[in-house]
Each structure stands twice: as C-alpha cells, then as structure tokens.
Amino acid sequence: MGAFMKEHDIYVGSMLDELNLRFAPPQGKETHFGGIQEMVALQKEFKIFKKGRSFRTSISALSLGTWNHDAKNRWLAYLATLSKYESNVPKQNGDSAIVSAIIKNLAAKDPLPIYFASHDMRGPKENNRVIVTAKGRPVFYLELDYLTISLPMQPLTAKNPARPGK
C-alpha cells in the first residue's frame, strides 16, 4: 500500500479480512445472522451505500478497522482516492464502480457475498484500476459465487510508483 499505509502495510490483509467478514456468505443458522444477510438488512434500513456517496464514507459508517486509529485513517485515505482510478466498468471510475456494484448486489433477489481482494498495480496500465467481477469464485476452498472487488495496490518500495489514472 506504500504511500498511504506506510509502516502500517502489515494491516492491509486485516482490513481486507474485515471487509470480507462483513460481506461474508450466509452461515445457514438464525443465530449466525451476519455477513451479506445483515448488510442487505442494513442497506434496506439505512441506505449505507448510495450513488453520490463515496465507498470510503460508507465503509467509515460501518466502523471497520477501529482497533488501530492511525492504520484506519490511512486506509480511509486510500479508499478516498479510488475515484481517481479507472475501473473495468465502462464509464465508471473505481469508486463509482464499487458503489454501483454493491448497491445492485444488495438489492438483488439473491445477493452474492462480496469478496474484497487486491492486485499489484505495477506493470501494464490495466493493472492500475479497480476490477469488479460480477460473479466468480475467488476462494477456491468455498464453492460459492461472489461479487469480487479487487483494489490496486503497490508497496512503498516501488521504484516507479503508479499514480491513479496513469
């Protein structure tokens, strides 16, 4: 994550894990209500995700990463830049592509769990964008379809740091 997380790069995996748990598959028991089922209910009640509201603001409202405020604030600063990145969704920047995909998914008759991943943004230009995959199986050991959102990242030590939209 480099310039954003600095010495807190070690927390990036935990931040992604928190998102993946928040949007996890149903656990099949009434006492295990949470994950995507809870997010659908919260979206219906509070419209946490809506067009014109950044992904960063919605994630902040979910209060993820509060166990380390400096790392959380750096993570939120990174998420705030996603509007400067392109996406693989035509005519949508990275932020709008994420928000639109989540809104559509949470309103679906059978919403998919959402898996958040990262990819190395160094290299070809197509690496330097947010990638939204409407349906796939990113976790080989779970035979479930997911909406997958992959965020572009690079280490602080990258010799030629990539910039949003470059």
PDB file of C-alpha atoms in Angstrom:
ATOM      1  CA  MET A   1       0.000   0.000   0.000  1.00  0.00           C
ATOM      2  CA  GLY A   2       3.044   2.111   0.222  1.00  0.00           C
ATOM      3  CA  ALA A   3       2.470   5.824   0.454  1.00  0.00           C
ATOM      4  CA  PHE A   4      -0.870   5.518   2.240  1.00  0.00           C
ATOM      5  CA  MET A   5      -0.284   2.863   4.877  1.00  0.00           C
ATOM      6  CA  LYS A   6       3.487   3.391   5.331  1.00  0.00           C
ATOM      7  CA  GLU A   7       4.584   1.385   8.397  1.00  0.00           C
ATOM      8  CA  HIS A   8       1.029   0.040   8.667  1.00  0.00           C
ATOM      9  CA  ASP A   9       1.238  -2.024   5.464  1.00  0.00           C
ATOM     10  CA  ILE A  10       1.053  -5.123   7.649  1.00  0.00           C
ATOM     11  CA  TYR A  11      -2.595  -4.250   8.391  1.00  0.00           C
ATOM     12  CA  VAL A  12      -3.808  -4.292   4.778  1.00  0.00           C
ATOM     13  CA  GLY A  13      -4.663  -8.007   4.930  1.00  0.00           C
ATOM     14  CA  SER A  14      -6.621  -7.453   8.140  1.00  0.00           C
ATOM     15  CA  MET A  15      -8.544  -4.559   6.575  1.00  0.00           C
ATOM     16  CA  LEU A  16      -9.499  -6.765   3.622  1.00  0.00           C
ATOM     17  CA  ASP A  17     -10.406  -9.589   6.032  1.00  0.00           C
ATOM     18  CA  GLU A  18     -12.728  -7.246   7.934  1.00  0.00           C
ATOM     19  CA  LEU A  19     -14.498  -6.326   4.706  1.00  0.00           C
ATOM     20  CA  ASN A  20     -14.729  -9.988   3.696  1.00  0.00           C
ATOM     21  CA  LEU A  21     -16.280 -10.925   7.040  1.00  0.00           C
ATOM     22  CA  ARG A  22     -18.730  -8.011   6.907  1.00  0.00           C
ATOM     23  CA  PHE A  23     -19.938  -9.167   3.454  1.00  0.00           C
ATOM     24  CA  ALA A  24     -19.458 -12.919   4.099  1.00  0.00           C
ATOM     25  CA  PRO A  25     -21.705 -15.733   2.876  1.00  0.00           C
ATOM     26  CA  PRO A  26     -24.719 -16.700   5.000  1.00  0.00           C
ATOM     27  CA  GLN A  27     -23.863 -19.133   7.771  1.00  0.00           C
ATOM     28  CA  GLY A  28     -27.146 -21.020   7.492  1.00  0.00           C
ATOM     29  CA  LYS A  29     -28.397 -20.561  11.064  1.00  0.00           C
ATOM     30  CA  GLU A  30     -30.654 -17.929  12.559  1.00  0.00           C
ATOM     31  CA  THR A  31     -28.217 -17.424  15.454  1.00  0.00           C
ATOM     32  CA  HIS A  32     -25.408 -16.724  12.965  1.00  0.00           C
ATOM     33  CA  PHE A  33     -27.131 -13.751  11.308  1.00  0.00           C
ATOM     34  CA  GLY A  34     -24.471 -11.517   9.831  1.00  0.00           C
ATOM     35  CA  GLY A  35     -22.382 -11.087   6.727  1.00  0.00           C
ATOM     36  CA  ILE A  36     -24.243 -10.411   3.498  1.00  0.00           C
ATOM     37  CA  GLN A  37     -27.647 -11.032   5.114  1.00  0.00           C
ATOM     38  CA  GLU A  38     -27.017  -8.319   7.675  1.00  0.00           C
ATOM     39  CA  MET A  39     -25.654  -5.964   5.016  1.00  0.00           C
ATOM     40  CA  VAL A  40     -28.841  -6.427   2.951  1.00  0.00           C
ATOM     41  CA  ALA A  41     -30.936  -5.548   6.029  1.00  0.00           C
ATOM     42  CA  LEU A  42     -28.756  -2.534   6.871  1.00  0.00           C
ATOM     43  CA  GLN A  43     -28.899  -1.324   3.275  1.00  0.00           C
ATOM     44  CA  LYS A  44     -32.711  -1.542   3.259  1.00  0.00           C
ATOM     45  CA  GLU A  45     -32.954   0.329   6.551  1.00  0.00           C
ATOM     46  CA  PHE A  46     -30.180   2.931   6.259  1.00  0.00           C
ATOM     47  CA  LYS A  47     -29.077   3.073   2.583  1.00  0.00           C
ATOM     48  CA  ILE A  48     -25.443   2.869   3.655  1.00  0.00           C
ATOM     49  CA  PHE A  49     -24.377   2.647   0.014  1.00  0.00           C
ATOM     50  CA  LYS A  50     -25.888   5.134  -2.414  1.00  0.00           C
ATOM     51  CA  LYS A  51     -24.924   6.881  -5.618  1.00  0.00           C
ATOM     52  CA  GLY A  52     -23.089  10.097  -4.888  1.00  0.00           C
ATOM     53  CA  ARG A  53     -21.732   8.786  -1.571  1.00  0.00           C
ATOM     54  CA  SER A  54     -18.169   7.515  -1.656  1.00  0.00           C
ATOM     55  CA  PHE A  55     -17.204   3.966  -0.825  1.00  0.00           C
ATOM     56  CA  ARG A  56     -14.884   5.463   1.797  1.00  0.00           C
ATOM     57  CA  THR A  57     -17.784   7.195   3.573  1.00  0.00           C
ATOM     58  CA  SER A  58     -19.907   4.036   3.583  1.00  0.00           C
ATOM     59  CA  ILE A  59     -17.039   1.925   4.922  1.00  0.00           C
ATOM     60  CA  SER A  60     -16.361   4.544   7.588  1.00  0.00           C
ATOM     61  CA  ALA A  61     -20.018   4.310   8.684  1.00  0.00           C
ATOM     62  CA  LEU A  62     -19.514   0.562   9.200  1.00  0.00           C
ATOM     63  CA  SER A  63     -16.716   1.384  11.660  1.00  0.00           C
ATOM     64  CA  LEU A  64     -14.194  -1.093  10.334  1.00  0.00           C
ATOM     65  CA  GLY A  65     -10.562  -1.013  11.470  1.00  0.00           C
ATOM     66  CA  THR A  66     -11.150   0.864  14.697  1.00  0.00           C
ATOM     67  CA  TRP A  67      -8.648  -1.247  16.623  1.00  0.00           C
ATOM     68  CA  ASN A  68      -5.831   0.939  15.248  1.00  0.00           C
ATOM     69  CA  HIS A  69      -6.881   4.506  14.501  1.00  0.00           C
ATOM     70  CA  ASP A  70      -3.757   5.526  12.571  1.00  0.00           C
ATOM     71  CA  ALA A  71      -3.998   2.477  10.290  1.00  0.00           C
ATOM     72  CA  LYS A  72      -7.772   3.018   9.899  1.00  0.00           C
ATOM     73  CA  ASN A  73      -7.309   6.667   8.928  1.00  0.00           C
ATOM     74  CA  ARG A  74      -4.595   5.776   6.421  1.00  0.00           C
ATOM     75  CA  TRP A  75      -6.835   3.032   4.976  1.00  0.00           C
ATOM     76  CA  LEU A  76      -9.715   5.508   4.651  1.00  0.00           C
ATOM     77  CA  ALA A  77      -7.363   7.988   2.946  1.00  0.00           C
ATOM     78  CA  TYR A  78      -6.508   5.290   0.400  1.00  0.00           C
ATOM     79  CA  LEU A  79     -10.194   4.465  -0.166  1.00  0.00           C
ATOM     80  CA  ALA A  80     -10.851   8.184  -0.756  1.00  0.00           C
ATOM     81  CA  THR A  81      -8.533   8.045  -3.815  1.00  0.00           C
ATOM     82  CA  LEU A  82     -10.492   5.308  -5.584  1.00  0.00           C
ATOM     83  CA  SER A  83     -12.474   7.902  -7.555  1.00  0.00           C
ATOM     84  CA  LYS A  84      -9.187   8.862  -9.246  1.00  0.00           C
ATOM     85  CA  TYR A  85      -8.666   5.317 -10.514  1.00  0.00           C
ATOM     86  CA  GLU A  86     -10.264   3.882 -13.610  1.00  0.00           C
ATOM     87  CA  SER A  87     -12.273   0.692 -13.357  1.00  0.00           C
ATOM     88  CA  ASN A  88     -13.035  -2.178 -15.693  1.00  0.00           C
ATOM     89  CA  VAL A  89     -16.673  -0.984 -15.714  1.00  0.00           C
ATOM     90  CA  PRO A  90     -17.303   1.275 -18.717  1.00  0.00           C
ATOM     91  CA  LYS A  91     -17.795   4.974 -17.897  1.00  0.00           C
ATOM     92  CA  GLN A  92     -17.297   4.478 -14.142  1.00  0.00           C
ATOM     93  CA  ASN A  93     -14.290   5.399 -12.027  1.00  0.00           C
ATOM     94  CA  GLY A  94     -13.116   2.970  -9.366  1.00  0.00           C
ATOM     95  CA  ASP A  95     -15.218   4.431  -6.565  1.00  0.00           C
ATOM     96  CA  SER A  96     -18.479   4.623  -8.539  1.00  0.00           C
ATOM     97  CA  ALA A  97     -17.950   1.117  -9.936  1.00  0.00           C
ATOM     98  CA  ILE A  98     -17.616  -0.290  -6.415  1.00  0.00           C
ATOM     99  CA  VAL A  99     -20.616   1.605  -5.025  1.00  0.00           C
ATOM    100  CA  SER A 100     -22.838   0.745  -8.021  1.00  0.00           C
ATOM    101  CA  ALA A 101     -21.906  -2.945  -7.865  1.00  0.00           C
ATOM    102  CA  ILE A 102     -22.611  -3.129  -4.123  1.00  0.00           C
ATOM    103  CA  ILE A 103     -25.963  -1.316  -4.446  1.00  0.00           C
ATOM    104  CA  LYS A 104     -27.061  -3.616  -7.276  1.00  0.00           C
ATOM    105  CA  ASN A 105     -25.908  -6.713  -5.413  1.00  0.00           C
ATOM    106  CA  LEU A 106     -27.561  -5.798  -2.099  1.00  0.00           C
ATOM    107  CA  ALA A 107     -30.869  -5.128  -3.915  1.00  0.00           C
ATOM    108  CA  ALA A 108     -30.784  -8.432  -5.825  1.00  0.00           C
ATOM    109  CA  LYS A 109     -33.249 -11.234  -5.131  1.00  0.00           C
ATOM    110  CA  ASP A 110     -30.324 -13.497  -4.238  1.00  0.00           C
ATOM    111  CA  PRO A 111     -27.397 -11.226  -3.285  1.00  0.00           C
ATOM    112  CA  LEU A 112     -23.937 -12.707  -3.531  1.00  0.00           C
ATOM    113  CA  PRO A 113     -21.394 -12.427  -0.746  1.00  0.00           C
ATOM    114  CA  ILE A 114     -18.730  -9.869  -1.640  1.00  0.00           C
ATOM    115  CA  TYR A 115     -15.044 -10.687  -1.671  1.00  0.00           C
ATOM    116  CA  PHE A 116     -12.518  -7.868  -1.464  1.00  0.00           C
ATOM    117  CA  ALA A 117      -9.074  -8.567  -2.869  1.00  0.00           C
ATOM    118  CA  SER A 118      -6.070  -6.600  -4.039  1.00  0.00           C
ATOM    119  CA  HIS A 119      -3.806  -6.816  -7.037  1.00  0.00           C
ATOM    120  CA  ASP A 120      -0.391  -5.432  -7.899  1.00  0.00           C
ATOM    121  CA  MET A 121      -0.945  -2.175  -9.756  1.00  0.00           C
ATOM    122  CA  ARG A 122       2.601  -2.056 -11.117  1.00  0.00           C
ATOM    123  CA  GLY A 123       3.118  -3.134 -14.682  1.00  0.00           C
ATOM    124  CA  PRO A 124       0.624  -2.816 -17.523  1.00  0.00           C
ATOM    125  CA  LYS A 125      -1.892   0.047 -17.439  1.00  0.00           C
ATOM    126  CA  GLU A 126      -4.814  -2.359 -16.931  1.00  0.00           C
ATOM    127  CA  ASN A 127      -3.338  -3.244 -13.510  1.00  0.00           C
ATOM    128  CA  ASN A 128      -3.777   0.377 -12.412  1.00  0.00           C
ATOM    129  CA  ARG A 129      -7.570   0.229 -11.958  1.00  0.00           C
ATOM    130  CA  VAL A 130     -10.297  -1.157  -9.749  1.00  0.00           C
ATOM    131  CA  ILE A 131     -11.558  -4.503 -11.020  1.00  0.00           C
ATOM    132  CA  VAL A 132     -15.170  -5.513 -10.367  1.00  0.00           C
ATOM    133  CA  THR A 133     -16.199  -9.086 -11.230  1.00  0.00           C
ATOM    134  CA  ALA A 134     -19.965  -9.579 -11.032  1.00  0.00           C
ATOM    135  CA  LYS A 135     -19.803 -13.320 -10.413  1.00  0.00           C
ATOM    136  CA  GLY A 136     -16.849 -15.574  -9.746  1.00  0.00           C
ATOM    137  CA  ARG A 137     -15.226 -17.969  -7.321  1.00  0.00           C
ATOM    138  CA  PRO A 138     -12.248 -16.140  -5.809  1.00  0.00           C
ATOM    139  CA  VAL A 139     -11.972 -18.500  -2.837  1.00  0.00           C
ATOM    140  CA  PHE A 140     -11.127 -21.964  -4.142  1.00  0.00           C
ATOM    141  CA  TYR A 141     -11.995 -23.759  -0.902  1.00  0.00           C
ATOM    142  CA  LEU A 142     -15.546 -22.346  -0.796  1.00  0.00           C
ATOM    143  CA  GLU A 143     -17.778 -23.497  -3.619  1.00  0.00           C
ATOM    144  CA  LEU A 144     -19.689 -20.219  -3.677  1.00  0.00           C
ATOM    145  CA  ASP A 145     -20.106 -17.441  -6.175  1.00  0.00           C
ATOM    146  CA  TYR A 146     -19.100 -13.953  -5.052  1.00  0.00           C
ATOM    147  CA  LEU A 147     -19.170 -10.416  -6.320  1.00  0.00           C
ATOM    148  CA  THR A 148     -15.433  -9.657  -6.314  1.00  0.00           C
ATOM    149  CA  ILE A 149     -13.854  -6.234  -5.938  1.00  0.00           C
ATOM    150  CA  SER A 150     -10.095  -6.007  -6.384  1.00  0.00           C
ATOM    151  CA  LEU A 151      -8.248  -2.864  -5.332  1.00  0.00           C
ATOM    152  CA  PRO A 152      -4.990  -1.722  -6.967  1.00  0.00           C
ATOM    153  CA  MET A 153      -2.048  -1.573  -4.566  1.00  0.00           C
ATOM    154  CA  GLN A 154       1.725  -1.416  -4.568  1.00  0.00           C
ATOM    155  CA  PRO A 155       4.479  -1.463  -1.957  1.00  0.00           C
ATOM    156  CA  LEU A 156       6.111   1.694  -0.629  1.00  0.00           C
ATOM    157  CA  THR A 157       9.404   0.484  -2.092  1.00  0.00           C
ATOM    158  CA  ALA A 158       8.111   0.528  -5.697  1.00  0.00           C
ATOM    159  CA  LYS A 159      10.771   2.268  -7.794  1.00  0.00           C
ATOM    160  CA  ASN A 160       8.280   3.821 -10.192  1.00  0.00           C
ATOM    161  CA  PRO A 161       5.161   4.408  -8.163  1.00  0.00           C
ATOM    162  CA  ALA A 162       1.996   4.186 -10.205  1.00  0.00           C
ATOM    163  CA  ARG A 163      -0.467   7.018  -9.931  1.00  0.00           C
ATOM    164  CA  PRO A 164      -4.256   6.905 -10.205  1.00  0.00           C
ATOM    165  CA  GLY A 165      -5.355   7.038 -13.820  1.00  0.00           C
ATOM    166  CA  LYS A 166      -1.810   6.830 -15.246  1.00  0.00           C
TER     167      LYS A 166
END
